[in-house]
Amino acid sequence: MSQKIEYAIQDRYPEDFSWCYGCGRLNKDGHQFRTGWDGDQTATYYQPESAHTAIPGFVYGGIIASLIDCHGTGSASLALHRKNGFEPEDTELPPRFVTASLAVKYVKPTPEQKQLKAVGTIEEIHPKKFKVIVEVFAEGELCATGEVVAVVMPASFGAK
Amino acid sequence: MSQKIEYAIQDRYPEDFSWCYGCGRLNKDGHQFRTGWDGDQTATYYQPESAHTAIPGFVYGGIIASLIDCHGTGSASLALHRKNGFEPEDTELPPRFVTASLAVKYVKPTPEQKQLKAVGTIEEIHPKKFKVIVEVFAEGELCATGEVVAVVMPASFGAK
């Protein structure tokens, strides 16, 4: 059964920062990943498209890496927002993060035609820097693990 | 000035394994990355599309990760193929690799509208396992570095 995030942090990103090919709600050509709380962890669900193949039957690793990337920055945003006293249900603008580094281990080939779930475990390593450990499951089967280091978007990016 | 790989290893992949969203020449919806020799190093050129944005003005990190991923497997294929006595100019089928792990460091925001060049330096760490150190430049400016560990595709994938 397909699952969905009800309150996604990306729904609260300012319009100018909602064009990300991975998670921008305004980028109609992109993946539109949506990340929310799942208890003390975070979750992003995604159904890859048929074109997103590696070899027939399996999902392309770059899509997995993209999912982990935006799940990481979204999770960091959720965490700092909660620390500041807000939830994605609130209309308050959350802090935006960028990816400093991304690492992915492909545990096993990711089967196509299954909904993927990225699960994040968040660790604050500095008030403006978070590490997110990510596990990617295809209907319960662990297919990839990852680690994202995300930092608050520098003012030079025009962050609001 | 836009540059292009003349003899790409992906042009020699068997048809069944040419549907990769990153580098499959038969996947018309994909990026169609093409990887070839550049002296003792390898190169892949890519012009991101306008939709591939992170925030306005900069390229999405998942596209950079995808470029590094396929550049890594393509470079490993080139290296083992050369070790076996073949070049991509030959019609011999090259060995196919899959990604075991991928790591990316985002050195600086990657500007949009510039052709990217991924440069690979290859190290054999086992007869069936190669490490590829990757640097991604936007018109000469280093924007990201990466490391791919690529392994010969297991027979269970149906490799020929």
Coordinates of N, CA and C in Angstrom, one line a residue, chain A residues 16-17 19-22 27 29 33 51-56 60-63 65-66 69-70 96 99-106 109 153 157, chain B residues 16-17 19-22 27 29 33 51-56 60-63 65-66 69-70 96 99-106 109 153 157:
Chain A
D16 N 10.9 31.0 -3.3 CA 12.2 31.1 -4.1 C 13.1 29.9 -3.9
F17 N 12.8 29.1 -2.9 CA 13.7 28.0 -2.6 C 12.9 26.7 -2.7
W19 N 12.3 25.2 -5.8 CA 12.5 24.8 -7.2 C 13.5 23.7 -7.4
C20 N 13.9 23.1 -6.2 CA 14.9 22.0 -6.3 C 14.3 20.8 -7.1
Y21 N 15.2 20.3 -8.0 CA 14.8 19.2 -8.8 C 14.5 18.0 -8.0
G22 N 15.1 17.9 -6.8 CA 14.8 16.8 -5.9 C 13.5 17.0 -5.1
N27 N 8.8 22.6 -8.7 CA 9.5 22.0 -9.9 C 8.7 20.8 -10.4
D29 N 9.0 19.2 -13.1 CA 9.8 18.2 -13.8 C 10.6 17.3 -12.8
F33 N 10.2 15.2 -3.7 CA 10.3 14.4 -2.5 C 9.7 15.2 -1.4
A51 N 11.3 5.1 -16.2 CA 12.6 5.5 -16.8 C 13.8 5.4 -15.9
H52 N 13.5 5.4 -14.6 CA 14.6 5.5 -13.6 C 15.2 4.1 -13.3
T53 N 15.6 3.5 -14.4 CA 16.2 2.2 -14.3 C 17.7 2.2 -14.3
A54 N 18.3 1.2 -13.7 CA 19.8 1.0 -13.8 C 20.0 0.0 -14.9
I55 N 19.7 -1.2 -14.5 CA 19.5 -2.3 -15.5 C 18.1 -2.8 -15.4
P56 N 17.5 -3.4 -16.4 CA 16.1 -3.7 -16.3 C 15.7 -4.5 -15.0
Y60 N 17.8 3.0 -10.6 CA 19.1 3.7 -10.9 C 19.6 4.3 -9.5
G61 N 20.9 4.1 -9.3 CA 21.6 4.5 -8.1 C 21.6 6.0 -7.9
G62 N 21.6 6.8 -9.0 CA 21.5 8.2 -8.9 C 20.2 8.7 -8.3
I63 N 19.2 8.0 -8.6 CA 17.8 8.3 -8.0 C 17.9 8.0 -6.5
A65 N 20.6 8.1 -4.6 CA 21.4 9.2 -4.1 C 20.7 10.5 -4.0
S66 N 19.8 10.8 -4.9 CA 19.0 12.0 -4.9 C 18.0 12.0 -3.7
D69 N 19.9 12.5 -0.6 CA 20.3 13.9 -0.5 C 19.2 14.8 0.1
C70 N 18.1 14.8 -0.6 CA 17.0 15.7 -0.2 C 16.4 15.2 1.1
R96 N 16.6 26.6 5.9 CA 16.9 25.8 4.7 C 18.4 25.3 4.9
T99 N 23.6 20.6 1.2 CA 24.4 19.4 1.5 C 25.9 19.7 1.4
A100 N 26.6 19.4 2.5 CA 28.0 19.5 2.4 C 28.6 18.2 1.9
S101 N 28.1 17.1 2.3 CA 28.6 15.8 1.8 C 27.5 14.8 1.8
L102 N 27.7 13.8 0.9 CA 26.7 12.7 0.7 C 27.4 11.4 0.5
A103 N 27.1 10.4 1.2 CA 27.7 9.1 1.0 C 26.6 8.0 0.9
V104 N 26.7 7.1 0.0 CA 25.7 6.1 -0.2 C 26.4 4.7 -0.3
K105 N 25.9 3.7 0.4 CA 26.3 2.4 0.2 C 25.1 1.6 -0.4
Y106 N 25.4 0.9 -1.5 CA 24.3 0.2 -2.2 C 24.4 -1.2 -1.6
P109 N 20.7 -4.6 -4.9 CA 19.9 -3.9 -6.0 C 18.5 -3.5 -5.6
M153 N 21.9 27.0 5.1 CA 22.3 27.6 3.8 C 23.0 29.0 4.1
F157 N 23.7 32.5 -0.5 CA 22.7 31.9 -1.4 C 21.5 32.7 -1.5
Chain B
D16 N 21.0 -4.8 -23.8 CA 20.2 -5.1 -22.6 C 20.6 -4.2 -21.4
F17 N 21.9 -3.8 -21.4 CA 22.4 -3.0 -20.3 C 22.7 -1.5 -20.7
W19 N 20.1 0.8 -20.8 CA 18.9 1.6 -20.4 C 19.1 2.3 -19.1
C20 N 20.3 2.5 -18.6 CA 20.5 3.2 -17.4 C 20.0 4.6 -17.5
Y21 N 19.3 5.1 -16.5 CA 18.8 6.5 -16.5 C 20.0 7.5 -16.5
G22 N 21.1 7.1 -16.0 CA 22.3 8.0 -16.0 C 23.0 7.9 -17.3
N27 N 18.2 5.0 -23.3 CA 17.2 5.7 -22.4 C 17.0 7.1 -22.8
D29 N 14.9 9.3 -21.9 CA 14.5 10.2 -20.8 C 15.7 10.4 -19.9
F33 N 25.0 10.1 -20.1 CA 26.4 10.4 -19.8 C 27.3 9.5 -20.7
A51 N 15.8 22.4 -15.7 CA 15.0 21.9 -14.5 C 15.9 21.4 -13.4
H52 N 17.2 21.1 -13.7 CA 18.1 20.5 -12.8 C 18.6 21.5 -11.8
T53 N 17.8 22.3 -11.2 CA 18.2 23.3 -10.3 C 18.2 22.9 -8.8
A54 N 19.0 23.5 -8.0 CA 18.9 23.2 -6.5 C 18.2 24.4 -6.0
I55 N 18.8 25.6 -6.0 CA 18.1 26.8 -5.8 C 18.5 27.6 -7.1
P56 N 17.7 28.6 -7.4 CA 18.0 29.3 -8.7 C 19.4 29.7 -8.9
Y60 N 21.5 21.1 -9.1 CA 21.0 20.1 -8.1 C 22.1 19.1 -7.7
G61 N 22.3 18.9 -6.5 CA 23.4 17.9 -6.0 C 23.1 16.5 -6.4
G62 N 21.9 16.1 -6.6 CA 21.6 14.7 -7.1 C 22.0 14.5 -8.5
I63 N 22.0 15.6 -9.3 CA 22.6 15.4 -10.7 C 24.1 15.3 -10.6
A65 N 25.7 14.0 -8.2 CA 25.9 12.6 -7.6 C 25.7 11.6 -8.7
S66 N 24.7 11.8 -9.6 CA 24.4 10.9 -10.7 C 25.6 10.9 -11.7
D69 N 28.4 9.0 -10.2 CA 28.1 7.6 -10.1 C 28.4 6.9 -11.5
C70 N 27.8 7.4 -12.5 CA 28.0 6.7 -13.9 C 29.4 7.0 -14.4
R96 N 30.9 -4.9 -17.6 CA 29.9 -3.9 -16.9 C 30.1 -3.9 -15.4
T99 N 27.8 0.0 -8.9 CA 28.3 0.9 -7.9 C 28.1 0.2 -6.5
A100 N 29.2 0.0 -5.8 CA 29.1 -0.5 -4.4 C 28.9 0.6 -3.5
S101 N 29.7 1.7 -3.7 CA 29.5 2.9 -2.8 C 29.9 4.2 -3.6
L102 N 29.3 5.2 -3.1 CA 29.4 6.5 -3.8 C 29.5 7.6 -2.7
A103 N 30.5 8.5 -2.8 CA 30.7 9.6 -1.8 C 30.9 10.8 -2.6
V104 N 30.2 11.9 -2.2 CA 30.4 13.2 -2.8 C 30.6 14.3 -1.8
K105 N 31.6 15.1 -2.1 CA 31.7 16.4 -1.3 C 31.4 17.5 -2.2
Y106 N 30.5 18.4 -1.7 CA 30.2 19.6 -2.5 C 31.1 20.7 -2.1
P109 N 28.9 25.7 -4.6 CA 27.7 25.6 -5.4 C 28.1 25.5 -6.9
M153 N 29.8 -6.4 -12.5 CA 28.4 -6.8 -12.3 C 28.3 -8.3 -12.0
F157 N 22.9 -10.6 -12.0 CA 22.2 -9.4 -12.7 C 21.9 -9.8 -14.2

